[in-house]
Coordinates of C-alpha atoms in Angstrom, one line a residue:
X1 CA 0.0 0.0 0.0
X2 CA 1.4 3.4 -1.1
X3 CA 0.1 6.9 -0.4
X4 CA -0.7 7.4 -4.1
X5 CA -3.7 5.0 -3.9
X6 CA -4.7 5.6 -0.3
X7 CA -7.6 7.8 1.0
X8 CA -7.2 9.2 4.5
X9 CA -10.5 7.7 5.9
X10 CA -9.4 4.1 5.2
X11 CA -5.7 4.8 5.9
X12 CA -6.5 5.9 9.4
X13 CA -8.0 2.5 10.3
X14 CA -4.6 1.0 9.8
X15 CA -2.5 3.7 11.5
X16 CA -0.5 2.5 14.5
X17 CA -2.2 5.1 16.8
X18 CA -5.6 3.7 15.7
X19 CA -4.5 0.2 16.4
X20 CA -3.1 0.9 19.8
X21 CA -6.3 2.9 20.6
X22 CA -8.3 -0.3 19.8
X23 CA -5.9 -2.4 21.9
X24 CA -6.5 -0.1 24.9
X25 CA -10.2 -0.2 24.6
X26 CA -10.3 -4.1 24.4
X27 CA -8.0 -4.2 27.5
X28 CA -10.0 -1.5 29.4
X29 CA -13.3 -3.1 28.6
X30 CA -12.0 -6.5 29.7
X31 CA -10.9 -4.9 33.0
X32 CA -14.3 -3.4 33.5
X33 CA -15.9 -6.9 33.1
X34 CA -13.3 -8.4 35.5
X35 CA -14.1 -5.6 38.0
X36 CA -17.8 -6.5 37.7
X37 CA -16.8 -10.1 38.6
X38 CA -14.7 -9.1 41.5
X39 CA -11.5 -10.2 39.9
X40 CA -9.9 -6.7 40.0
X41 CA -10.8 -3.6 42.1
X42 CA -13.4 -1.4 40.5
X43 CA -11.2 1.6 41.4
X44 CA -8.3 0.1 39.4
X45 CA -10.6 -0.4 36.3
X46 CA -11.8 3.2 36.6
X47 CA -8.2 4.5 37.0
X48 CA -7.2 2.6 33.8
X49 CA -9.9 4.4 31.8
X50 CA -9.2 7.8 33.4
X51 CA -5.5 7.5 32.4
X52 CA -5.9 5.9 29.1
X53 CA -9.0 7.3 27.5
X54 CA -7.4 10.5 26.1
X55 CA -3.9 9.2 26.0
X56 CA -1.8 9.6 22.8
X57 CA 0.3 6.5 22.7
X58 CA 4.0 7.0 21.9
X59 CA 4.5 4.8 18.8
X60 CA 8.2 5.4 18.9
X61 CA 8.4 4.4 22.5
X62 CA 6.5 1.2 21.9
X63 CA 8.8 0.4 19.0
X64 CA 11.8 0.9 21.3
X65 CA 10.4 -1.5 23.9
X66 CA 9.6 -4.1 21.2
X67 CA 13.1 -3.9 20.0
X68 CA 14.1 -5.4 23.3
X69 CA 11.1 -7.7 24.1
X70 CA 10.6 -8.9 20.5
X71 CA 6.9 -8.9 21.4
X72 CA 4.4 -6.2 20.2
X73 CA 1.6 -6.7 22.8
X74 CA 4.1 -6.8 25.7
X75 CA 5.7 -3.7 24.3
X76 CA 2.3 -1.9 24.3
X77 CA 1.4 -3.2 27.8
X78 CA 4.7 -1.9 29.1
X79 CA 4.1 1.5 27.6
X80 CA 0.4 1.5 28.9
X81 CA 1.8 0.8 32.4
X82 CA 4.0 3.9 32.1
X83 CA 0.8 5.9 31.4
X84 CA -1.6 4.3 33.9
X85 CA 0.8 3.6 36.8
X86 CA 0.5 0.8 39.5
X87 CA -3.1 -0.1 38.4
X88 CA -1.7 -1.4 35.2
X89 CA -1.0 -4.7 36.9
X90 CA -4.7 -5.5 36.5
X91 CA -4.6 -5.1 32.8
X92 CA -4.5 -8.3 30.6
X93 CA -5.6 -10.5 33.5
X94 CA -6.1 -14.1 32.1
X95 CA -5.8 -12.9 28.5
X96 CA -3.3 -13.8 25.7
X97 CA -2.0 -11.8 22.9
X98 CA -4.2 -13.3 20.3
X99 CA -7.3 -12.0 22.3
X100 CA -6.0 -8.5 21.6
X101 CA -4.6 -8.9 18.1
X102 CA -7.5 -10.9 16.7
X103 CA -10.2 -8.8 18.2
X104 CA -8.5 -5.7 17.0
X105 CA -8.2 -6.9 13.5
X106 CA -11.9 -7.8 13.6
X107 CA -12.7 -4.2 14.5
X108 CA -10.4 -2.9 11.8
X109 CA -11.9 -5.1 9.1
X110 CA -15.5 -4.2 10.1
X111 CA -14.6 -0.5 9.9
X112 CA -13.0 -1.0 6.6
X113 CA -16.1 -3.0 5.3
X114 CA -18.3 -0.1 6.4
X115 CA -16.3 2.3 4.3
X116 CA -16.3 -0.1 1.3
X117 CA -20.0 -0.6 1.5
X118 CA -20.5 3.1 1.5
X119 CA -18.1 3.3 -1.5
X120 CA -20.3 0.8 -3.4
X121 CA -23.4 2.8 -2.5
X122 CA -21.9 5.8 -4.1
X123 CA -20.9 3.8 -7.2
X124 CA -24.4 2.3 -7.4
X125 CA -26.0 5.8 -7.4
X126 CA -23.7 6.9 -10.3
X127 CA -24.4 3.8 -12.3
X128 CA -28.2 4.2 -11.8
X129 CA -28.1 7.8 -12.9
X130 CA -26.1 7.1 -16.0
X131 CA -28.1 4.0 -16.9
X132 CA -31.3 5.8 -16.9
X133 CA -29.7 8.6 -18.8
X134 CA -28.8 6.2 -21.6
X135 CA -31.5 3.6 -21.3
X136 CA -32.5 4.2 -25.0
X137 CA -29.0 5.0 -26.3
X138 CA -28.7 2.2 -28.8
X139 CA -25.2 0.7 -29.4
X140 CA -23.8 -2.5 -30.8
X141 CA -23.4 -5.5 -28.5
X142 CA -20.3 -7.5 -28.9
X143 CA -19.5 -11.2 -28.3
X144 CA -15.8 -12.3 -28.7
X145 CA -15.1 -8.6 -29.4
X146 CA -17.1 -8.9 -32.7
X147 CA -20.3 -7.1 -33.5
X148 CA -23.3 -9.2 -32.5
X149 CA -26.7 -7.5 -32.1
X150 CA -27.8 -4.1 -30.9
X151 CA -28.2 -3.3 -27.2
X152 CA -28.3 0.0 -25.3
X153 CA -25.5 1.7 -23.3
X154 CA -28.0 2.0 -20.5
X155 CA -28.3 -1.9 -20.4
X156 CA -24.5 -2.1 -20.1
X157 CA -24.6 0.2 -17.1
X158 CA -27.7 -1.7 -15.7
X159 CA -25.7 -5.0 -15.9
X160 CA -22.8 -3.3 -13.9
X161 CA -25.3 -2.0 -11.3
X162 CA -26.8 -5.5 -10.8
X163 CA -23.3 -6.9 -10.4
X164 CA -22.2 -4.3 -7.9
X165 CA -25.5 -4.8 -6.0
X166 CA -24.5 -8.4 -5.5
X167 CA -21.0 -7.3 -4.5
X168 CA -22.5 -5.0 -1.9
X169 CA -24.5 -8.0 -0.5
X170 CA -21.3 -10.0 -0.4
X171 CA -19.5 -7.2 1.5
X172 CA -22.3 -7.0 4.1
X173 CA -22.1 -10.8 4.5
X174 CA -18.3 -10.6 4.8
X175 CA -18.6 -7.9 7.4
X176 CA -21.0 -9.9 9.5
X177 CA -18.8 -13.0 9.3
X178 CA -15.6 -11.1 10.3
X179 CA -17.1 -9.2 13.2
X180 CA -16.3 -11.6 16.0
X181 CA -14.4 -11.3 19.2
X182 CA -12.1 -13.7 21.0
X183 CA -11.3 -13.1 24.8
X184 CA -10.8 -16.8 25.8
X185 CA -7.1 -16.9 27.0
X186 CA -4.5 -19.5 26.2
X187 CA -5.7 -22.2 23.8
X188 CA -9.2 -20.7 24.0
X189 CA -10.5 -22.7 27.0
X190 CA -11.4 -19.7 29.3
X191 CA -9.4 -21.3 32.0
X192 CA -8.2 -18.0 33.5
X193 CA -10.9 -15.7 32.3
X194 CA -14.7 -15.9 32.6
X195 CA -16.6 -16.1 29.3
X196 CA -18.7 -13.2 30.5
X197 CA -15.6 -11.0 29.8
X198 CA -15.7 -11.9 26.2
X199 CA -19.4 -11.2 25.9
X200 CA -18.9 -7.9 27.4
X201 CA -16.0 -6.9 25.3
X202 CA -17.8 -8.1 22.2
X203 CA -20.8 -6.0 22.9
X204 CA -18.7 -2.9 23.7
X205 CA -16.6 -3.3 20.4
X206 CA -19.6 -4.0 18.3
X207 CA -18.8 -7.6 17.7
X208 CA -20.1 -11.0 18.5
X209 CA -18.3 -13.7 20.6
X210 CA -16.4 -16.3 18.5
X211 CA -18.0 -19.7 19.3
X212 CA -14.7 -21.6 19.4
X213 CA -11.5 -19.5 19.2
X214 CA -8.8 -22.1 20.1
X215 CA -6.7 -18.9 21.0
X216 CA -7.2 -17.5 17.6
X217 CA -10.3 -16.6 15.6
X218 CA -10.5 -19.3 12.8
X219 CA -9.1 -17.9 9.5
X220 CA -11.8 -19.2 7.3
X221 CA -13.6 -16.0 8.3
X222 CA -10.7 -13.9 7.1
X223 CA -10.4 -16.0 3.9
X224 CA -14.1 -15.3 3.1
X225 CA -13.6 -11.6 3.8
X226 CA -10.7 -11.2 1.4
X227 CA -12.5 -13.3 -1.2
X228 CA -15.5 -11.0 -1.1
X229 CA -13.1 -8.0 -1.6
X230 CA -11.5 -9.8 -4.5
X231 CA -14.8 -10.5 -6.3
X232 CA -15.8 -6.8 -6.0
X233 CA -12.3 -5.9 -7.4
X234 CA -13.0 -8.2 -10.3
X235 CA -16.3 -6.4 -11.0
X236 CA -14.3 -3.1 -10.9
X237 CA -12.0 -4.6 -13.5
X238 CA -14.8 -5.9 -15.7
X239 CA -16.4 -2.4 -15.9
X240 CA -13.0 -0.7 -16.3
X241 CA -12.0 -3.1 -19.2
X242 CA -15.4 -2.4 -20.9
X243 CA -14.7 1.3 -20.8
X244 CA -11.1 0.8 -22.0
X245 CA -12.2 -1.1 -25.0
X246 CA -15.1 1.4 -25.8
X247 CA -12.5 4.2 -25.8
X248 CA -10.2 2.7 -28.4
X249 CA -9.7 5.1 -31.3
X250 CA -11.4 2.7 -33.7
X251 CA -14.5 2.5 -31.5
X252 CA -14.6 5.7 -29.4
X253 CA -18.2 5.1 -28.1
X254 CA -17.3 6.4 -24.6
X255 CA -14.2 8.3 -23.1
X256 CA -12.9 9.1 -19.8
X257 CA -13.3 12.8 -18.9
X258 CA -10.1 14.6 -20.0
X259 CA -9.6 17.6 -17.7
X260 CA -8.2 21.1 -18.9
X261 CA -4.5 21.0 -18.7
X262 CA -4.3 17.2 -18.5
X263 CA -1.5 15.6 -20.6
X264 CA -1.9 12.1 -22.3
X265 CA 1.6 11.5 -23.3
X266 CA 5.0 12.9 -22.7
X267 CA 5.8 12.3 -26.4
X268 CA 2.6 12.7 -28.3
X269 CA 0.6 15.9 -27.5
X270 CA -2.7 14.5 -29.1
X271 CA -3.1 11.5 -26.8
X272 CA -6.2 11.0 -24.5
X273 CA -5.4 7.8 -22.8
X274 CA -7.8 5.7 -20.6
X275 CA -5.4 6.0 -17.7
X276 CA -7.9 5.8 -14.9
X277 CA -9.5 2.6 -16.0
X278 CA -6.1 1.1 -16.8
X279 CA -5.1 2.0 -13.1
X280 CA -8.4 0.3 -12.0
X281 CA -7.3 -2.8 -13.7
X282 CA -4.0 -2.8 -11.9
X283 CA -5.5 -2.1 -8.5
X284 CA -8.0 -5.0 -9.0
X285 CA -5.0 -7.3 -9.5
X286 CA -3.5 -6.1 -6.2
X287 CA -6.7 -6.7 -4.3
X288 CA -7.0 -10.2 -5.8
X289 CA -3.5 -11.0 -4.8
X290 CA -4.8 -11.3 -1.1
X291 CA -6.9 -14.4 -1.9
X292 CA -4.2 -17.1 -2.0
X293 CA -2.4 -15.9 1.2
X294 CA -5.7 -15.6 3.0
X295 CA -6.7 -19.1 2.0
X296 CA -3.4 -20.5 3.1
X297 CA -3.7 -18.9 6.5
X298 CA -6.7 -21.1 7.3
X299 CA -4.5 -24.1 8.1
X300 CA -2.7 -23.1 11.3
X301 CA -1.0 -25.5 13.6
X302 CA -3.1 -27.0 16.4
X303 CA -4.7 -24.3 18.5
X304 CA -2.5 -21.5 17.3
X305 CA 0.6 -20.4 15.4
X306 CA 1.5 -17.0 13.9
X307 CA 2.3 -17.9 10.3
X308 CA -0.9 -15.9 9.4
X309 CA 0.3 -12.8 11.3
X310 CA 2.8 -11.4 8.9
X311 CA 0.5 -12.1 6.0
X312 CA -2.4 -10.2 7.5
X313 CA -0.2 -7.2 8.5
X314 CA 0.2 -6.8 4.7
X315 CA -3.0 -7.9 3.1
X316 CA -5.3 -6.2 5.6
X317 CA -4.2 -2.7 4.8
X318 CA -3.3 -3.3 1.3
X319 CA -6.6 -5.0 0.0
X320 CA -8.9 -2.6 1.9
X321 CA -7.0 0.6 1.0
X322 CA -6.6 -0.4 -2.7
X323 CA -10.3 -1.3 -3.1
X324 CA -11.5 1.7 -1.3
X325 CA -9.4 3.9 -3.7
X326 CA -10.6 1.8 -6.7
X327 CA -14.3 2.1 -6.0
X328 CA -14.0 5.9 -5.4
X329 CA -12.1 6.3 -8.6
X330 CA -14.5 4.2 -10.7
X331 CA -17.4 6.3 -9.2
X332 CA -15.7 9.4 -10.6
X333 CA -15.1 7.7 -14.0
X334 CA -18.8 6.8 -14.3
X335 CA -19.9 10.3 -13.1
X336 CA -17.9 12.1 -15.7
X337 CA -17.9 9.5 -18.5
X338 CA -18.3 11.1 -21.9
X339 CA -20.7 9.1 -24.1
X340 CA -20.9 9.5 -27.9
X341 CA -24.2 8.3 -29.3
X342 CA -23.3 9.5 -32.9
X343 CA -20.2 7.2 -32.8
X344 CA -22.4 4.4 -31.5
X345 CA -24.7 4.7 -34.5
X346 CA -21.8 4.9 -36.8
X347 CA -20.5 1.6 -35.4
X348 CA -23.9 0.0 -35.6
X349 CA -23.8 0.8 -39.4
X350 CA -20.3 -0.5 -40.0
X351 CA -21.3 -4.0 -41.0
X352 CA -23.9 -3.0 -43.6
X353 CA -26.8 -4.5 -41.7
X354 CA -25.3 -7.9 -40.8
X355 CA -26.3 -7.3 -37.2
X356 CA -29.8 -8.3 -38.2
X357 CA -28.8 -11.7 -39.5
X358 CA -30.6 -13.6 -36.7
X359 CA -33.9 -11.9 -37.3
X360 CA -33.7 -12.9 -41.1
X361 CA -32.8 -16.5 -40.0
X362 CA -35.8 -16.7 -37.7
X363 CA -38.1 -15.1 -40.3
X364 CA -37.2 -17.7 -42.9
X365 CA -37.8 -20.6 -40.5
X366 CA -41.2 -19.0 -39.8
X367 CA -42.0 -19.1 -43.4
X368 CA -41.3 -22.8 -43.6
X369 CA -37.6 -23.1 -44.6
X370 CA -35.6 -25.5 -42.4
X371 CA -33.1 -23.9 -39.9
X372 CA -30.2 -25.5 -41.8
X373 CA -31.2 -24.1 -45.1
X374 CA -32.2 -20.7 -43.7
X375 CA -28.7 -20.5 -41.9
X376 CA -27.0 -21.3 -45.2
X377 CA -29.0 -18.8 -47.1
X378 CA -28.3 -16.0 -44.6
X379 CA -24.7 -16.8 -44.3
X380 CA -24.0 -16.9 -48.0
X381 CA -25.4 -13.4 -48.3
X382 CA -23.5 -12.2 -45.2
X383 CA -20.0 -13.2 -46.3
X384 CA -19.8 -10.7 -49.2
X385 CA -20.9 -7.9 -46.8
X386 CA -17.9 -8.8 -44.6
X387 CA -15.7 -8.1 -47.6
X388 CA -17.4 -4.7 -48.2
X389 CA -18.9 -5.8 -51.6
X390 CA -22.5 -4.8 -50.9
X391 CA -25.2 -4.1 -48.3
X392 CA -26.8 -7.1 -46.5
X393 CA -30.4 -6.0 -47.3
X394 CA -29.7 -5.5 -51.0
X395 CA -28.1 -9.0 -51.3
X396 CA -31.0 -10.7 -49.5
X397 CA -33.6 -8.9 -51.7
X398 CA -31.7 -10.2 -54.8
X399 CA -31.5 -13.8 -53.5
X400 CA -34.2 -15.7 -55.2
X401 CA -34.6 -18.2 -52.4
X402 CA -34.9 -15.6 -49.7
X403 CA -37.1 -13.2 -51.8
X404 CA -39.5 -15.9 -52.6
X405 CA -40.5 -16.1 -48.9
X406 CA -39.9 -12.6 -47.7
X407 CA -41.0 -9.4 -49.5
X408 CA -39.0 -6.2 -49.6
X409 CA -41.2 -4.7 -47.0
X410 CA -40.8 -7.7 -44.7
X411 CA -37.1 -7.6 -45.1
X412 CA -36.8 -3.9 -44.4
X413 CA -38.9 -4.5 -41.2
X414 CA -36.3 -7.1 -40.0
X415 CA -33.8 -4.3 -40.1
X416 CA -35.6 -2.1 -37.5
X417 CA -33.2 -1.3 -34.6
X418 CA -36.2 -0.7 -32.2
X419 CA -37.0 -4.4 -32.2
X420 CA -33.9 -5.1 -30.1
X421 CA -34.8 -2.6 -27.4
X422 CA -38.4 -3.3 -26.8
X423 CA -37.8 -5.2 -23.5
X424 CA -35.3 -2.6 -22.1
X425 CA -38.0 -1.5 -19.6
X426 CA -38.6 -5.0 -18.4
X427 CA -34.9 -5.4 -17.7
X428 CA -34.7 -2.0 -15.9
X429 CA -37.7 -2.9 -13.8
X430 CA -35.8 -6.2 -12.8
X431 CA -32.7 -4.4 -11.9
X432 CA -33.9 -1.0 -10.5
X433 CA -37.6 -1.7 -9.6
X434 CA -38.6 1.0 -12.0
X435 CA -38.3 1.8 -15.6

């Protein structure tokens, strides 16, 4: 994760000061629960909050202590004792490091998920607005990159809306699955700490207790979380790739907004490159790179090891920060996207009417011709059009086998673009609940 692709709101979640603040809150809430059980003095629990609630933790000091102890949680607890004083001896009673680390990570990931869900909401709003704007803007649909049949640009955006709506649901599910708390002590048996403490801390931190923590929260939860992020990133790439293809000079149906003073190339002053969507493609790759390490983290040794720890210190910030940035950037691209209906019409006409071949095929079968013969008749008239020798409609009208079944008027009716858009409202109602 580098500052170039990091927004302050998401970055703050992963700052050391934020992490230590969460650690303190977990410890202080646990001490409150222990005080309620009579395990520690209530006055000591109150003193811990009094001294720590507004403290700014000295990150450099904690790093100095860790350089000696080689243990991050002990370094923090030592620094906390310097702030709190003698009552600090009641902190971390019956707890183990994973109780702090795993619960903190759960808090960070749920906060990150909240930002990502809000990001998707913003993108959905932009997609819906532009989809309705271009609901009836006819353009060519492509399969294998080749002209197929007409669609509308609004339908392209409606498809993206539906996909990101599913992505949002996955993020909500991933947030729910990751929002668990473990305060169960060594090997997760609660031998030295009452389960009530875990319940209390979970409630205070907005989490739910992990049913069986075995000293660590099971990493299948984290694998699912990062998989959900990766799927959303792939949706980002899918839409970005569509825009990149549509911006190619030979196509130029849409174009990223090009700001005044913006430069496209250090060598060629005329260039207007799709740099934002190319960037989004790269960011999607970074987010997806978290999947395999997250899956490999699931298989830890026995009740706990820390082979997952170094991985999560990297992929946690990286994947959430990059996806947050990507979603915001994509929203901006869609908001300002330049759409060129004239070029769309030009491209529709490029193949001389071949895009209506299926309608002719079906019409011939309705007139009694076998599908095999109808396919052959349409194809033999289509091939010269590919070579630019004539228009498809003219060739069909001159073909005796075709014209014996379809009149000139019937053939011309088969070339009506509006035929292909008559169910757009139905699709929009399915996607948006309105047309």
